[in-house]
Amino acid sequence: MDDKLTTKEKIEISVQSGLQLVPYVGGALSTLYFGTKQEKRFKRIESFYEEFSDQVEQLQLQLPSVDFHEQDKLINLIEELNEKIERESTEQKRTYFKKYLYSTLSSPTNDNFDERRFFLESLATMTLLECEVLLNIKEQNNPVRVGSLSKPGIDLYAIVGSVGRLRMNGFIRLQNDNIIFNGGDDSLNDSFVVSDFGNRFIQYCIE
């Protein structure tokens, strides 16, 4: 058994020690922060698997035996998933993580392991706006111009940034005539469609 501390554990010990140095309130502050932090993380994990189990039973979903998987890879993915769940506070992203878990358990983990890992990392770092933009583009039958995307209360250039990150992940691809009107911003006139890779991501994690 390896008793060495991980980098994450070392950082947490350093933070805890640092909080304890705060005059007068350090000890109480450290206890409050780490006690609350661990409690919230535990509850998120616990409720996630309770909800997932209930959904599997209610929908009468069939999952293959664990022997169906390459177990080391499956454990690796679940460990990484748990870390994401611990930190995620939005209900919608938790719903997407449940879909990811179901997709992972439904087919052998020796198939496309790296792709599944990439999907998990991407999902964890994506904002809900990015998820919405991706689904919005998918729902259209034709290439979607960036300038036509909008959401009340959201700056247009926040959407431009979301499009850029989706493109960087390979989930969407450029498809347009790149016509600039009246010297306008080129990025607003770019049009995109969801790539095959993006469709696999949506099917695996979102829909």
Short mmCIF file of C-alpha atoms in Angstrom, two decimals:
data_model
loop_
_atom_site.label_atom_id
_atom_site.label_comp_id
_atom_site.label_asym_id
_atom_site.label_seq_id
_atom_site.Cartn_x
_atom_site.Cartn_y
_atom_site.Cartn_z
CA MET A 1 0.00 0.00 0.00
CA ASP A 2 1.33 3.45 -0.94
CA ASP A 3 1.23 5.75 2.08
CA LYS A 4 2.59 8.78 0.24
CA LEU A 5 0.37 11.84 0.11
CA THR A 6 -0.95 12.89 -3.26
CA THR A 7 -0.39 16.43 -4.49
CA LYS A 8 -4.07 17.15 -3.86
CA GLU A 9 -3.78 15.96 -0.25
CA LYS A 10 -0.64 18.02 0.30
CA ILE A 11 -2.39 21.14 -0.99
CA GLU A 12 -5.38 20.56 1.29
CA ILE A 13 -3.09 20.11 4.29
CA SER A 14 -1.30 23.34 3.37
CA VAL A 15 -4.60 25.21 3.05
CA GLN A 16 -5.83 23.81 6.34
CA SER A 17 -2.58 24.78 8.07
CA GLY A 18 -2.74 28.23 6.52
CA LEU A 19 -6.29 28.83 7.73
CA GLN A 20 -5.29 27.82 11.23
CA LEU A 21 -2.73 30.64 11.27
CA VAL A 22 -5.43 33.32 10.97
CA PRO A 23 -5.45 35.20 14.33
CA TYR A 24 -8.29 34.44 16.76
CA VAL A 25 -10.55 32.62 14.30
CA GLY A 26 -8.09 30.39 12.45
CA GLY A 27 -8.89 27.11 14.21
CA ALA A 28 -12.64 27.56 13.97
CA LEU A 29 -12.38 28.77 10.37
CA SER A 30 -10.32 25.74 9.35
CA THR A 31 -12.74 23.34 11.03
CA LEU A 32 -15.74 25.08 9.49
CA TYR A 33 -14.29 25.14 5.96
CA PHE A 34 -13.03 21.57 5.82
CA GLY A 35 -15.93 20.12 7.80
CA THR A 36 -18.46 21.77 5.49
CA LYS A 37 -16.40 20.93 2.41
CA GLN A 38 -16.17 17.22 3.21
CA GLU A 39 -19.82 17.04 4.23
CA LYS A 40 -21.01 18.64 0.99
CA ARG A 41 -18.77 16.41 -1.11
CA PHE A 42 -19.95 13.27 0.66
CA LYS A 43 -23.59 14.27 0.25
CA ARG A 44 -23.11 15.01 -3.44
CA ILE A 45 -21.62 11.57 -4.05
CA GLU A 46 -24.23 9.83 -1.92
CA SER A 47 -27.22 11.59 -3.50
CA PHE A 48 -25.80 11.14 -7.01
CA TYR A 49 -25.66 7.36 -6.74
CA GLU A 50 -29.00 7.17 -4.94
CA GLU A 51 -30.65 9.16 -7.74
CA PHE A 52 -28.87 7.14 -10.41
CA SER A 53 -29.96 3.83 -8.85
CA ASP A 54 -33.55 5.05 -8.55
CA GLN A 55 -33.61 6.06 -12.21
CA VAL A 56 -32.22 2.72 -13.35
CA GLU A 57 -34.93 0.91 -11.37
CA GLN A 58 -37.79 3.21 -12.37
CA LEU A 59 -36.93 3.08 -16.06
CA GLN A 60 -36.11 -0.63 -15.82
CA LEU A 61 -32.80 -0.05 -17.55
CA GLN A 62 -30.63 -3.08 -18.12
CA LEU A 63 -26.93 -2.91 -17.32
CA PRO A 64 -24.44 -5.67 -18.17
CA SER A 65 -22.38 -7.44 -15.54
CA VAL A 66 -19.20 -5.76 -14.30
CA ASP A 67 -17.35 -8.73 -15.81
CA PHE A 68 -18.35 -7.27 -19.17
CA HIS A 69 -15.82 -4.48 -18.62
CA GLU A 70 -12.08 -4.15 -18.39
CA GLN A 71 -12.27 -3.48 -14.68
CA ASP A 72 -9.14 -1.35 -14.21
CA LYS A 73 -10.33 1.06 -16.86
CA LEU A 74 -13.85 1.12 -15.46
CA ILE A 75 -12.57 1.88 -11.96
CA ASN A 76 -10.35 4.61 -13.36
CA LEU A 77 -13.29 6.31 -15.07
CA ILE A 78 -15.50 6.04 -11.99
CA GLU A 79 -12.79 7.47 -9.74
CA GLU A 80 -12.42 10.43 -12.07
CA LEU A 81 -16.20 10.80 -12.31
CA ASN A 82 -16.49 10.89 -8.52
CA GLU A 83 -13.99 13.73 -8.35
CA LYS A 84 -16.09 15.72 -10.81
CA ILE A 85 -19.32 15.00 -8.92
CA GLU A 86 -17.78 16.17 -5.64
CA ARG A 87 -17.07 19.59 -7.12
CA GLU A 88 -20.22 20.03 -9.21
CA SER A 89 -23.05 22.04 -7.66
CA THR A 90 -25.40 22.53 -10.63
CA GLU A 91 -28.25 20.06 -10.99
CA GLN A 92 -28.16 20.02 -14.79
CA LYS A 93 -24.49 19.04 -14.92
CA ARG A 94 -25.18 16.29 -12.37
CA THR A 95 -27.89 15.01 -14.72
CA TYR A 96 -25.35 14.92 -17.54
CA PHE A 97 -22.93 13.01 -15.30
CA LYS A 98 -25.65 10.40 -14.72
CA LYS A 99 -26.03 9.98 -18.46
CA TYR A 100 -22.26 9.65 -18.74
CA LEU A 101 -22.24 6.94 -16.05
CA TYR A 102 -25.06 5.03 -17.71
CA SER A 103 -23.33 5.18 -21.10
CA THR A 104 -20.07 4.01 -19.52
CA LEU A 105 -21.70 1.08 -17.74
CA SER A 106 -23.71 0.07 -20.81
CA SER A 107 -20.80 -0.81 -23.07
CA PRO A 108 -17.31 -2.34 -22.58
CA THR A 109 -14.76 0.11 -21.21
CA ASN A 110 -12.00 -1.33 -23.39
CA ASP A 111 -13.74 0.37 -26.33
CA ASN A 112 -12.67 3.99 -26.89
CA PHE A 113 -11.30 4.44 -23.36
CA ASP A 114 -9.40 7.62 -24.27
CA GLU A 115 -12.46 9.08 -25.93
CA ARG A 116 -14.59 8.39 -22.86
CA ARG A 117 -11.99 10.01 -20.66
CA PHE A 118 -11.90 13.05 -22.94
CA PHE A 119 -15.69 13.28 -22.84
CA LEU A 120 -15.63 13.27 -19.04
CA GLU A 121 -12.94 15.96 -18.82
CA SER A 122 -14.77 18.08 -21.39
CA LEU A 123 -18.14 17.70 -19.68
CA ALA A 124 -16.67 18.64 -16.30
CA THR A 125 -15.14 21.87 -17.59
CA MET A 126 -18.00 22.91 -19.88
CA THR A 127 -20.36 25.66 -18.77
CA LEU A 128 -24.11 25.21 -19.07
CA LEU A 129 -24.02 27.92 -21.74
CA GLU A 130 -21.63 25.81 -23.82
CA CYS A 131 -23.94 22.81 -23.45
CA GLU A 132 -26.91 24.92 -24.55
CA VAL A 133 -25.05 26.36 -27.53
CA LEU A 134 -23.97 22.87 -28.62
CA LEU A 135 -27.53 21.54 -28.43
CA ASN A 136 -28.87 24.63 -30.17
CA ILE A 137 -26.52 24.10 -33.11
CA LYS A 138 -27.41 20.40 -33.25
CA GLU A 139 -31.14 21.08 -33.37
CA GLN A 140 -30.81 23.14 -36.55
CA ASN A 141 -30.89 21.41 -39.92
CA ASN A 142 -28.54 23.96 -41.46
CA PRO A 143 -25.26 25.61 -40.44
CA VAL A 144 -25.87 28.09 -37.61
CA ARG A 145 -24.39 31.58 -37.81
CA VAL A 146 -22.80 32.65 -34.52
CA GLY A 147 -24.43 36.09 -34.68
CA SER A 148 -27.87 34.44 -34.75
CA LEU A 149 -27.32 32.70 -31.42
CA SER A 150 -28.72 34.53 -28.43
CA LYS A 151 -29.91 34.07 -24.88
CA PRO A 152 -31.63 36.69 -22.70
CA GLY A 153 -29.20 38.29 -20.28
CA ILE A 154 -26.13 36.77 -21.94
CA ASP A 155 -23.59 38.93 -23.76
CA LEU A 156 -23.18 37.92 -27.40
CA TYR A 157 -19.43 37.61 -26.96
CA ALA A 158 -19.92 35.13 -24.13
CA ILE A 159 -21.59 32.99 -26.79
CA VAL A 160 -18.70 33.67 -29.18
CA GLY A 161 -16.34 32.39 -26.47
CA SER A 162 -18.48 29.30 -25.94
CA VAL A 163 -18.41 28.57 -29.67
CA GLY A 164 -14.62 28.89 -29.65
CA ARG A 165 -14.24 26.37 -26.84
CA LEU A 166 -16.65 23.92 -28.47
CA ARG A 167 -14.66 24.18 -31.68
CA MET A 168 -11.38 23.67 -29.80
CA ASN A 169 -12.78 20.44 -28.32
CA GLY A 170 -13.72 19.25 -31.80
CA PHE A 171 -17.47 19.21 -31.10
CA ILE A 172 -18.38 21.65 -33.86
CA ARG A 173 -16.83 22.49 -37.21
CA LEU A 174 -16.80 25.60 -39.37
CA GLN A 175 -19.03 25.52 -42.43
CA ASN A 176 -19.75 28.83 -44.14
CA ASP A 177 -19.05 31.20 -46.99
CA ASN A 178 -17.40 33.66 -44.57
CA ILE A 179 -19.16 36.72 -46.00
CA ILE A 180 -18.49 39.85 -43.95
CA PHE A 181 -21.28 42.42 -43.93
CA ASN A 182 -20.35 46.12 -43.68
CA GLY A 183 -16.98 45.36 -42.16
CA GLY A 184 -18.59 43.58 -39.21
CA ASP A 185 -16.94 41.18 -36.81
CA ASP A 186 -15.87 38.10 -38.76
CA SER A 187 -16.50 35.80 -35.78
CA LEU A 188 -20.21 36.70 -35.78
CA ASN A 189 -20.58 35.63 -39.41
CA ASP A 190 -18.94 32.24 -38.99
CA SER A 191 -21.39 29.35 -39.28
CA PHE A 192 -21.02 25.97 -37.60
CA VAL A 193 -22.45 22.47 -37.60
CA VAL A 194 -21.97 19.75 -35.01
CA SER A 195 -19.16 17.36 -35.97
CA ASP A 196 -19.48 13.57 -35.86
CA PHE A 197 -17.29 13.68 -32.74
CA GLY A 198 -19.64 16.24 -31.22
CA ASN A 199 -22.65 14.07 -31.99
CA ARG A 200 -20.99 11.15 -30.20
CA PHE A 201 -20.34 13.39 -27.20
CA ILE A 202 -23.97 14.55 -27.11
CA GLN A 203 -25.27 10.99 -27.38
CA TYR A 204 -22.87 9.75 -24.70
CA CYS A 205 -23.24 12.55 -22.17
CA ILE A 206 -26.27 14.72 -22.77
CA GLU A 207 -29.20 13.18 -24.62
#
